[in-house]
Structure formats: C-alpha cells, structure tokens
Tab-separated table of C-alpha atoms in Angstrom:
chain	number	residue	atom	x	y	z
A	1	MET	CA	-11.701	10.520	28.769
A	2	LEU	CA	-11.149	9.744	24.826
A	3	ASP	CA	-12.185	13.785	24.366
A	4	ARG	CA	-9.545	14.520	26.690
A	5	LEU	CA	-7.132	12.600	25.135
A	6	GLN	CA	-7.697	13.532	21.321
A	7	THR	CA	-8.594	9.937	20.918
A	8	THR	CA	-11.505	8.054	19.577
A	9	ALA	CA	-11.749	4.266	18.756
A	10	TYR	CA	-13.517	1.878	16.016
A	11	CYS	CA	-14.218	-1.911	15.325
A	12	TRP	CA	-13.945	-2.498	11.416
A	13	ASP	CA	-15.326	-6.179	10.410
A	14	PHE	CA	-13.462	-7.182	7.397
A	15	ALA	CA	-16.261	-9.526	5.885
A	16	SER	CA	-18.762	-6.382	5.274
A	17	ASP	CA	-16.239	-3.963	5.502
A	18	ARG	CA	-17.991	-1.914	8.227
A	19	ILE	CA	-16.199	0.553	10.528
A	20	ASP	CA	-18.405	1.040	13.888
A	21	TRP	CA	-17.096	4.408	15.501
A	22	ALA	CA	-17.040	5.596	19.009
A	23	LYS	CA	-19.492	8.839	19.607
A	24	ASN	CA	-16.626	11.340	19.441
A	25	ALA	CA	-14.957	10.524	16.094
A	26	CYS	CA	-16.476	13.270	14.434
A	27	ALA	CA	-14.725	15.841	17.009
A	28	VAL	CA	-11.340	13.937	16.948
A	29	LEU	CA	-11.151	13.641	13.050
A	30	GLY	CA	-11.407	17.167	12.171
A	31	GLY	CA	-15.389	17.265	11.946
A	32	ILE	CA	-15.650	14.886	9.336
A	33	ASP	CA	-19.203	13.239	8.566
A	34	ILE	CA	-18.679	9.572	10.237
A	35	GLY	CA	-21.721	8.459	8.196
A	36	ALA	CA	-19.542	9.251	5.003
A	37	VAL	CA	-16.624	6.789	6.600
A	38	VAL	CA	-18.567	3.908	8.069
A	39	ARG	CA	-16.900	1.557	5.366
A	40	GLY	CA	-12.981	0.619	4.972
A	41	ARG	CA	-12.998	1.429	1.515
A	42	ALA	CA	-14.256	5.150	2.106
A	43	PHE	CA	-12.239	5.888	5.094
A	44	ALA	CA	-9.379	4.899	3.081
A	45	LEU	CA	-10.037	7.763	0.840
A	46	HIS	CA	-9.285	10.202	3.422
A	47	ILE	CA	-6.005	9.046	3.990
A	48	ASP	CA	-2.904	10.398	2.232
A	49	PRO	CA	-2.420	8.360	-1.099
A	50	LYS	CA	1.333	7.980	0.142
A	51	HIS	CA	-0.190	6.417	3.462
A	52	ALA	CA	-2.864	4.671	2.320
A	53	ALA	CA	-1.718	1.184	1.145
A	54	ALA	CA	0.970	0.901	3.890
A	55	ARG	CA	-1.948	1.570	6.237
A	56	TYR	CA	-3.945	-1.378	5.186
A	57	ASP	CA	-0.893	-3.399	4.583
A	58	ASP	CA	-0.155	-2.849	8.373
A	59	VAL	CA	-3.639	-3.252	9.573
A	60	ARG	CA	-4.168	-6.636	7.653
A	61	ARG	CA	-0.777	-7.703	7.709
A	62	VAL	CA	-1.420	-11.292	9.008
A	63	ALA	CA	-2.516	-13.336	5.751
A	64	LYS	CA	-0.733	-15.908	7.945
A	65	ALA	CA	-1.265	-15.732	11.342
A	66	PRO	CA	-1.815	-18.110	14.394
A	67	ALA	CA	-5.559	-19.009	14.963
A	68	ASN	CA	-7.938	-17.100	17.055
A	69	ALA	CA	-4.777	-14.459	17.712
A	70	SER	CA	-4.637	-10.895	18.457
A	71	ILE	CA	-2.076	-9.206	16.256
A	72	PRO	CA	-1.081	-5.749	17.746
A	73	TYR	CA	-0.287	-3.091	15.054
A	74	ALA	CA	0.781	0.652	15.318
A	75	LEU	CA	1.351	3.178	12.811
A	76	GLN	CA	0.951	7.135	11.993
A	77	TYR	CA	-0.135	8.825	8.964
A	78	ARG	CA	-1.735	11.979	7.222
A	79	PHE	CA	-5.138	11.963	7.861
A	80	MET	CA	-7.551	14.367	5.215
A	81	PRO	CA	-11.165	15.313	6.867
A	82	GLU	CA	-12.230	16.791	3.573
A	83	GLY	CA	-10.908	14.012	1.491
A	84	ARG	CA	-8.091	14.136	-0.896
A	85	ARG	CA	-9.151	17.055	-2.571
A	86	GLY	CA	-9.542	19.122	0.374
A	87	LYS	CA	-6.865	21.008	2.029
A	88	ALA	CA	-7.252	20.407	5.703
A	89	THR	CA	-4.757	17.611	7.039
A	90	ILE	CA	-4.023	16.196	10.397
A	91	TRP	CA	-1.454	13.773	11.494
A	92	VAL	CA	-2.558	10.942	13.449
A	93	GLU	CA	-1.471	7.871	15.420
A	94	GLU	CA	-3.291	4.278	14.834
A	95	ARG	CA	-2.825	1.549	17.183
A	96	GLY	CA	-5.011	-1.737	17.652
A	97	VAL	CA	-5.113	-5.212	17.115
A	98	CYS	CA	-6.097	-7.515	14.360
A	99	ILE	CA	-7.852	-10.464	14.963
A	100	THR	CA	-7.944	-13.817	13.385
A	101	ASP	CA	-10.387	-16.678	13.094
A	102	ALA	CA	-9.882	-20.609	13.742
A	103	ARG	CA	-8.016	-20.853	10.426
A	104	GLY	CA	-5.890	-17.827	10.769
A	105	GLU	CA	-7.577	-15.273	8.542
A	106	PRO	CA	-8.020	-11.807	9.809
A	107	VAL	CA	-11.776	-11.007	10.436
A	108	ARG	CA	-11.687	-7.959	12.345
A	109	ALA	CA	-9.618	-4.766	13.638
A	110	GLU	CA	-10.239	-3.257	16.726
A	111	GLY	CA	-8.387	-0.050	17.792
A	112	THR	CA	-8.017	3.644	18.556
A	113	ILE	CA	-7.080	6.640	16.421
A	114	ARG	CA	-5.285	9.804	18.043
A	115	VAL	CA	-4.390	13.050	17.002
A	116	ALA	CA	-0.622	13.340	17.095
A	117	ALA	CA	0.609	16.538	18.986
A	118	GLU	CA	2.393	18.976	16.427
A	119	ARG	CA	5.679	18.973	17.957
A	120	ARG	CA	6.149	15.371	17.480
A	121	ARG	CA	4.704	15.276	14.158
A	122	ARG	CA	7.136	17.705	13.170
A	123	SER	CA	10.404	15.720	14.768
A	124	ARG	CA	9.244	12.482	13.924
A	125	PRO	CA	6.580	11.915	10.882
A	126	GLN	CA	6.707	8.346	10.756
A	127	SER	CA	5.237	5.062	10.848
A	128	VAL	CA	5.452	3.223	14.139
A	129	ALA	CA	4.294	0.067	12.922
A	130	ALA	CA	4.536	-3.198	15.187
A	131	GLY	CA	7.423	-5.174	14.027
A	132	ALA	CA	9.179	-2.259	12.495
A	133	GLU	CA	12.963	-2.316	11.861
A	134	PRO	CA	14.617	-2.448	14.979
A	135	SER	CA	18.279	-1.449	13.489
A	136	GLY	CA	17.379	2.369	13.125
A	137	ILE	CA	16.598	2.215	9.216
A	138	PRO	CA	14.084	5.247	8.651
A	139	SER	CA	10.523	3.966	7.945
A	140	ARG	CA	8.779	4.820	4.754
A	141	ALA	CA	7.435	8.295	6.274
A	142	GLU	CA	10.803	9.247	6.446
A	143	LEU	CA	11.951	8.073	3.120
A	144	THR	CA	9.043	9.877	1.508
A	145	GLY	CA	9.660	13.075	3.116
A	146	MET	CA	13.389	12.611	1.497
A	147	LEU	CA	12.285	11.927	-1.680
A	148	SER	CA	10.002	15.047	-1.677
A	149	GLN	CA	12.769	17.310	-0.385
A	150	LEU	CA	14.853	15.992	-3.512
A	151	LEU	CA	12.049	16.652	-6.005
A	152	SER	CA	11.229	20.241	-4.598
A	153	GLY	CA	14.752	21.279	-4.340
A	154	ARG	CA	14.883	21.736	-0.855
A	155	ALA	CA	17.908	19.010	-0.791
A	156	GLY	CA	20.559	21.538	-1.795
A	157	ARG	CA	22.179	21.738	-5.088
A	158	ASP	CA	21.866	18.305	-5.797
A	159	THR	CA	18.593	18.929	-7.672
A	160	LYS	CA	18.944	15.443	-9.501
A	161	GLY	CA	18.892	12.125	-8.292
A	162	ALA	CA	17.130	8.581	-8.386
A	163	PHE	CA	15.145	6.518	-6.555
A	164	LEU	CA	15.828	2.967	-6.006
A	165	LEU	CA	13.334	0.514	-4.826
A	166	VAL	CA	14.857	-3.330	-3.811
A	167	GLY	CA	12.894	-5.938	-2.948
A	168	VAL	CA	13.655	-9.505	-1.580
A	169	SER	CA	13.181	-12.326	-4.427
A	170	ASP	CA	11.374	-15.502	-3.894
A	171	LEU	CA	10.312	-14.360	-0.168
A	172	THR	CA	7.226	-16.692	-0.657
A	173	ARG	CA	9.465	-19.463	-1.442
A	174	ILE	CA	11.619	-18.718	2.014
A	175	ASN	CA	8.472	-18.235	4.029
A	176	GLU	CA	6.707	-21.732	2.912
A	177	THR	CA	10.333	-23.490	3.060
A	178	TYR	CA	11.707	-22.033	6.677
A	179	GLY	CA	8.716	-20.435	7.953
A	180	TYR	CA	7.602	-16.605	8.365
A	181	ASP	CA	9.888	-15.880	11.338
A	182	VAL	CA	12.971	-16.816	8.924
A	183	GLY	CA	11.455	-14.775	6.218
A	184	ASP	CA	11.477	-11.523	8.461
A	185	GLU	CA	14.901	-12.233	9.549
A	186	VAL	CA	16.090	-12.395	5.928
A	187	ILE	CA	14.309	-9.110	5.295
A	188	SER	CA	16.192	-7.731	8.112
A	189	ILE	CA	19.216	-8.928	6.946
A	190	VAL	CA	18.917	-7.530	3.620
A	191	GLY	CA	18.195	-3.993	5.362
A	192	GLN	CA	21.356	-4.114	7.242
A	193	ARG	CA	23.515	-5.117	4.173
A	194	LEU	CA	21.877	-2.266	2.107
A	195	ALA	CA	22.765	0.242	5.235
A	196	THR	CA	26.443	-0.745	4.851
A	197	ALA	CA	26.744	0.031	1.421
A	198	VAL	CA	24.937	3.479	0.703
A	199	ARG	CA	26.649	6.639	0.600
A	200	GLY	CA	26.571	9.144	3.200
A	201	ARG	CA	24.665	11.604	1.843
A	202	ASP	CA	22.087	9.270	0.383
A	203	CYS	CA	18.905	7.919	2.501
A	204	LEU	CA	18.076	4.334	2.961
A	205	GLY	CA	14.362	3.472	4.355
A	206	ARG	CA	11.857	0.505	4.767
A	207	PHE	CA	9.391	1.039	1.984
A	208	SER	CA	7.038	-2.216	2.582
A	209	SER	CA	6.955	-5.433	4.256
A	210	ASN	CA	9.675	-6.841	1.836
A	211	LYS	CA	11.191	-3.733	0.152
A	212	TYR	CA	13.729	-0.809	0.712
A	213	GLY	CA	13.956	2.565	-1.129
A	214	ILE	CA	16.849	4.474	-1.525
A	215	VAL	CA	16.847	8.066	-2.333
A	216	LEU	CA	20.345	9.129	-4.301
A	217	HIS	CA	21.121	12.791	-4.292
A	218	GLY	CA	23.603	14.120	-7.095
A	219	CYS	CA	24.022	10.993	-9.666
A	220	ASP	CA	23.258	10.518	-13.467
A	221	ALA	CA	21.841	7.441	-15.080
A	222	ASP	CA	25.373	5.688	-15.159
A	223	GLU	CA	25.776	6.273	-11.458
A	224	ALA	CA	22.217	5.122	-10.580
A	225	VAL	CA	23.013	1.886	-12.407
A	226	ALA	CA	26.451	1.443	-10.634
A	227	VAL	CA	24.652	1.652	-7.388
A	228	ALA	CA	21.972	-0.780	-8.496
A	229	ARG	CA	24.600	-3.217	-9.036
A	230	ARG	CA	26.561	-2.471	-5.936
A	231	MET	CA	23.422	-3.015	-3.690
A	232	ILE	CA	22.753	-6.508	-5.505
A	233	ALA	CA	26.210	-7.408	-4.805
A	234	CYS	CA	26.120	-6.366	-1.230
A	235	VAL	CA	23.369	-8.063	-0.593
A	236	GLU	CA	24.204	-11.686	-2.349
A	237	ARG	CA	27.877	-11.548	-1.536
A	238	ASP	CA	27.144	-14.087	1.412
A	239	ILE	CA	24.462	-16.779	2.809
A	240	ALA	CA	22.268	-15.037	5.306
A	241	SER	CA	22.563	-17.046	8.545
A	242	THR	CA	19.387	-17.541	10.435
A	243	ARG	CA	17.888	-19.359	13.262
A	244	SER	CA	17.338	-22.310	11.046
A	245	GLY	CA	20.556	-22.270	9.293
A	246	ALA	CA	22.052	-20.630	6.255
A	247	VAL	CA	19.394	-19.153	3.309
A	248	ALA	CA	20.221	-17.961	0.069
A	249	VAL	CA	19.226	-14.352	-0.489
A	250	ALA	CA	18.847	-12.201	-3.628
A	251	VAL	CA	17.097	-8.944	-4.674
A	252	PHE	CA	16.012	-6.989	-7.572
A	253	VAL	CA	16.298	-3.165	-7.982
A	254	GLY	CA	13.789	-0.809	-9.801
A	255	VAL	CA	15.458	2.370	-10.670
A	256	ILE	CA	13.994	5.875	-11.803
A	257	LEU	CA	15.714	9.085	-12.282
A	258	LEU	CA	14.893	12.498	-10.976
A	259	PRO	CA	13.121	14.595	-11.951
A	260	ASP	CA	13.309	13.339	-15.039
A	261	HIS	CA	10.859	10.465	-14.526
A	262	ALA	CA	8.881	11.921	-12.055
A	263	GLN	CA	8.136	15.472	-10.760
A	264	SER	CA	5.825	14.273	-7.856
A	265	THR	CA	6.609	11.835	-4.824
A	266	GLN	CA	3.546	10.011	-5.881
A	267	ASP	CA	4.271	9.367	-9.636
A	268	ALA	CA	8.006	8.757	-7.946
A	269	ILE	CA	6.749	5.855	-6.003
A	270	GLY	CA	4.552	4.353	-8.565
A	271	ARG	CA	7.082	4.509	-11.438
A	272	ALA	CA	9.607	2.820	-9.238
A	273	MET	CA	7.277	0.135	-8.415
A	274	GLN	CA	6.832	-0.401	-11.847
A	275	ALA	CA	10.548	-0.446	-12.828
A	276	ALA	CA	10.792	-2.989	-9.661
A	277	ASP	CA	7.954	-5.466	-11.296
A	278	MET	CA	9.958	-5.195	-14.358
A	279	ALA	CA	13.278	-6.052	-12.658
A	280	ARG	CA	11.665	-8.916	-10.474
A	281	VAL	CA	11.267	-10.950	-13.709
A	282	ASN	CA	14.459	-10.075	-15.426
A	283	PRO	CA	16.436	-12.876	-14.400
A	284	ARG	CA	19.924	-11.641	-16.142
A	285	ASP	CA	20.457	-8.237	-14.554
A	286	ARG	CA	17.640	-8.119	-11.906
A	287	PHE	CA	17.590	-4.309	-11.982
A	288	TYR	CA	15.539	-2.193	-14.680
A	289	ILE	CA	15.496	1.512	-15.060
A	290	TYR	CA	12.067	2.618	-15.710
A	291	ASP	CA	11.030	3.497	-19.408
A	292	PRO	CA	8.622	6.641	-19.610
A	293	SER	CA	6.660	5.024	-22.462
A	294	SER	CA	3.652	7.157	-23.155
A	295	PRO	CA	1.238	4.214	-23.769
A	296	ARG	CA	1.888	2.488	-20.542
A	297	GLU	CA	1.462	5.555	-18.904
A	298	ALA	CA	-1.709	6.402	-20.228
A	299	GLU	CA	-2.970	3.121	-19.467
A	300	ARG	CA	-1.963	3.715	-15.738
A	301	LYS	CA	-3.796	6.826	-15.490
A	302	ARG	CA	-6.617	5.268	-17.050
A	303	THR	CA	-6.858	2.287	-14.788
A	304	ILE	CA	-6.402	4.631	-11.632
A	305	ALA	CA	-9.244	6.860	-12.830
A	306	MET	CA	-11.421	3.811	-13.265
A	307	ALA	CA	-10.617	2.605	-9.727
A	308	ASP	CA	-11.396	5.670	-8.199
A	309	GLU	CA	-14.838	5.702	-9.979
A	310	VAL	CA	-15.633	2.060	-9.061
A	311	ILE	CA	-14.894	3.125	-5.179
A	312	ARG	CA	-17.175	6.428	-5.588
A	313	ALA	CA	-20.068	4.275	-7.387
A	314	LEU	CA	-19.907	1.744	-4.305
A	315	ASN	CA	-20.063	4.538	-2.062
A	316	ASP	CA	-22.911	6.475	-3.417
A	317	ARG	CA	-24.726	3.094	-4.376
A	318	ARG	CA	-24.705	3.746	-8.123
A	319	ILE	CA	-23.776	0.407	-8.897
A	320	ALA	CA	-26.786	-0.896	-11.151
A	321	ILE	CA	-27.392	-4.415	-12.538
A	322	ALA	CA	-29.447	-5.800	-15.443
A	323	LEU	CA	-30.567	-9.217	-15.592
A	324	GLN	CA	-30.525	-10.764	-18.812
A	325	PRO	CA	-32.360	-14.260	-19.336
A	326	VAL	CA	-30.584	-17.311	-21.173
A	327	VAL	CA	-33.336	-19.100	-23.272
A	328	THR	CA	-33.135	-22.592	-24.836
A	329	SER	CA	-32.721	-22.650	-28.871
A	330	GLY	CA	-36.007	-24.722	-29.205
A	331	SER	CA	-38.918	-23.685	-26.871
A	332	HIS	CA	-37.331	-20.309	-25.601
A	333	ASP	CA	-38.028	-21.343	-22.051
A	334	PRO	CA	-35.357	-19.291	-19.609
A	335	GLU	CA	-32.630	-21.597	-18.830
A	336	SER	CA	-30.552	-19.138	-16.457
A	337	THR	CA	-29.977	-15.429	-16.096
A	338	ASN	CA	-26.735	-13.183	-16.756
A	339	VAL	CA	-26.167	-10.396	-14.162
A	340	CYS	CA	-24.775	-7.491	-16.171
A	341	CYS	CA	-22.899	-4.971	-13.776
A	342	GLY	CA	-22.122	-1.538	-14.716
A	343	CYS	CA	-21.860	2.069	-12.375
A	344	GLY	CA	-23.152	4.375	-15.480
A	345	CYS	CA	-19.307	5.904	-16.207
A	346	ARG	CA	-18.205	5.816	-19.917
A	347	THR	CA	-14.935	3.152	-19.890
A	348	ASP	CA	-13.814	0.327	-21.654
A	349	ARG	CA	-13.065	-2.722	-19.898
A	350	PHE	CA	-15.036	-2.003	-17.015
A	351	TRP	CA	-14.722	-5.649	-15.223
A	352	THR	CA	-11.124	-5.823	-15.994
A	353	ARG	CA	-10.199	-2.788	-14.375
A	354	ALA	CA	-12.276	-3.467	-11.692
A	355	SER	CA	-10.865	-7.107	-11.128
A	356	SER	CA	-7.057	-5.704	-11.403
A	357	PHE	CA	-7.710	-3.750	-8.425
A	358	ARG	CA	-9.372	-6.601	-6.520
A	359	GLN	CA	-12.770	-4.758	-6.524
A	360	ARG	CA	-14.839	-7.680	-7.951
A	361	ARG	CA	-16.001	-9.277	-4.308
A	362	SER	CA	-17.024	-5.702	-3.608
A	363	LEU	CA	-19.242	-5.643	-6.735
A	364	ASP	CA	-20.684	-9.073	-6.075
A	365	TRP	CA	-21.717	-7.991	-3.006
A	366	ARG	CA	-23.384	-5.153	-4.138
A	367	SER	CA	-25.165	-6.940	-6.999
A	368	SER	CA	-26.265	-9.589	-4.671
A	369	SER	CA	-28.048	-7.211	-2.355
A	370	ILE	CA	-29.884	-5.770	-5.016
A	371	ILE	CA	-30.905	-8.912	-6.304
A	372	ALA	CA	-32.001	-9.808	-2.716
A	373	ARG	CA	-34.409	-6.632	-2.391
A	374	TRP	CA	-36.007	-7.706	-5.914
A	375	SER	CA	-36.664	-11.230	-4.612
C-alpha cells in the first residue's frame, strides 16, 4: 500500500535521535542508504539547507505543549538523496504528530513522507505546516523562491532590491503573560498589518514562527530604510486587540541590500538574520542594515565549517576522548579524571563552536558511550 502511494513511514525518538524507518524507505527516498540516516542529525544533512531549519522547527515546534499530547504537523521541502553535495533532488511532503510526555516536552515524532507530485511541486512549492498563516500570506518556500528570482535576475528589470526580516519583539513576554494562543494571535495580526503596507510588486511571506520576510524590488538603501520605517510604523500604530484584551505590539527589522550584500539565497537569509539580531538589540531605531565587515563574515564561515565537521565526526564515529587524571599535590593519588574530547580536526575553539550550535549534548552522549565500553 505504501509503495503504491510513494510513501514511507518513520518513528523518530528525540532522546536518542534514532529514526526507525519502514522497509520501503530506501525506494521512496530516491535509493538512499537508510543506514546512513538512522539519526535525525544525519537525515537533516539530506535536506536542502534553505528548508532544514524550518523543518526541524515545525516537527519539534511544541516547546511548551500540553502534557501527553499529539501535536500534528505537515510540511513540504526539497530532499537530497545524495546529500548536499549531490545533484539529485526530490520534493516530499511530510505529515505526522509530535508526541509529548507528562511534562509537555516533545519525546518522539511519528509520521509519513510522500514524494510530491511533479505538477503540484511546480505550482505550489510551499510548506503546509500545521497552523500555517490562514490569511493567504505566502510560505517560507514561496518567499525564498521570490528571493532566488531577484538574485538570479529572473525578476525582470529590477535586478537590485532588498530583503527585510521583520521579527515580533518581546514575544516571550507576551507568551508568558497572556498565553501561547494570544502570542500566535499577535503574530497573525502583525502579518496582516504588514500585508497592508507592502508595495504591489513586493513579496511578503512567513519566514519562521515569529518572523516575516519581505522581498523588495527596484530599491536602493534609502528606499529600503524608508520601507523598514514604514513597516515598523504600520505595525505599532495601534494596540493589537486579542481574545485576552489589548496587547502592545512592537517589531524589529533587519535589512540587506541585494545583490550588494549577498549573491545567493542562503547568504541573503543568513545575513538578514544577522541584521535582525542587531536590530533586536537596537532600542532607538529597531532596524539595522547589514554591515559586510570581513572579520564577522570570516568568523561565520569558520563556525559553519566547524559545525559541519562535528556532525560528520559524530556520524562517522570519529569523536575521540582522552582521560587526564587529577592528582593531589602531596601524595599524587588520583582524585578525579578530566575527560578531553575532540574530533581530530584542526580548528581553534572546538568546544566553544560546538556549544554555539547546541552540539555539546551529542558530544557528551558520545563520550559517555565510549567510557561505558572501557568500564
């Protein structure tokens, strides 16, 4: 039955990061070696980089969910059977439920992955995540598609433009004070207000759970700044009326100029996120234009390369440890043991860079398993 529908099934345990696949997974997913993707991190390396983060957020989007709940999710993304360095790609639709424990923490996901029909892929290449914007605002996939068109020159005469990333300020405070339903309502209201302020030739889309992206065509730096100010003003001009009452809303805007600040979609998104982070901590203007300083860009590339190396080392089981005894100064009797961890790669600040990508837990688990075999 699953074979006829070009569909496979899986169960993903979050604690161990193990994925158990249905027997037909290899055939459905383009002939991939299933043994190479029995871990969630390894599977993520076969997803288009533009979609990988959004897919992870959608599947595990229930950081504060009801206890013992089954939260549905549905999304669409580009899968790469040969990995990110290969050329083969297929569009897939993934649907399932994220299951929480007695504390409301996500513990596992159970779902199906289906190969998307070619006609549908071409006409609607978008995420269909549960809880997606009901007002018709384009998805992240459609937004990045418009961004790619602008960068490739397929958007017509307007080869120059800008990309804006608009985030909702103080969303954590709103969620804690009013509840997550009201937080979602505020995000939707922000999207509706932004939609009324964009120009007809520009594209507004949902970028992530609390951010919207705007692709601007045919504008320079001054015009991009003017649009950013207008977006802030249109969102904040009125109090947001929610089911729990009136809520004050504020936003921050990160701006990059195209193609001056980026020549690829991936770089454009990464640099827009950097600009948005700077705008978030800028209390006066609450918008920031990306500054292409070479030290920051070099540091970003080194960090990404280190993160990829750590993931490959974990998958290849190349993580090695050394035990260093700590002795007393008098008798030299061992008091404790320090565990040194590494992956054999030549890089500085290995542990700091791994921590910045939240990989310390995986390294701790791998080190513990090695020590357990020695014991």
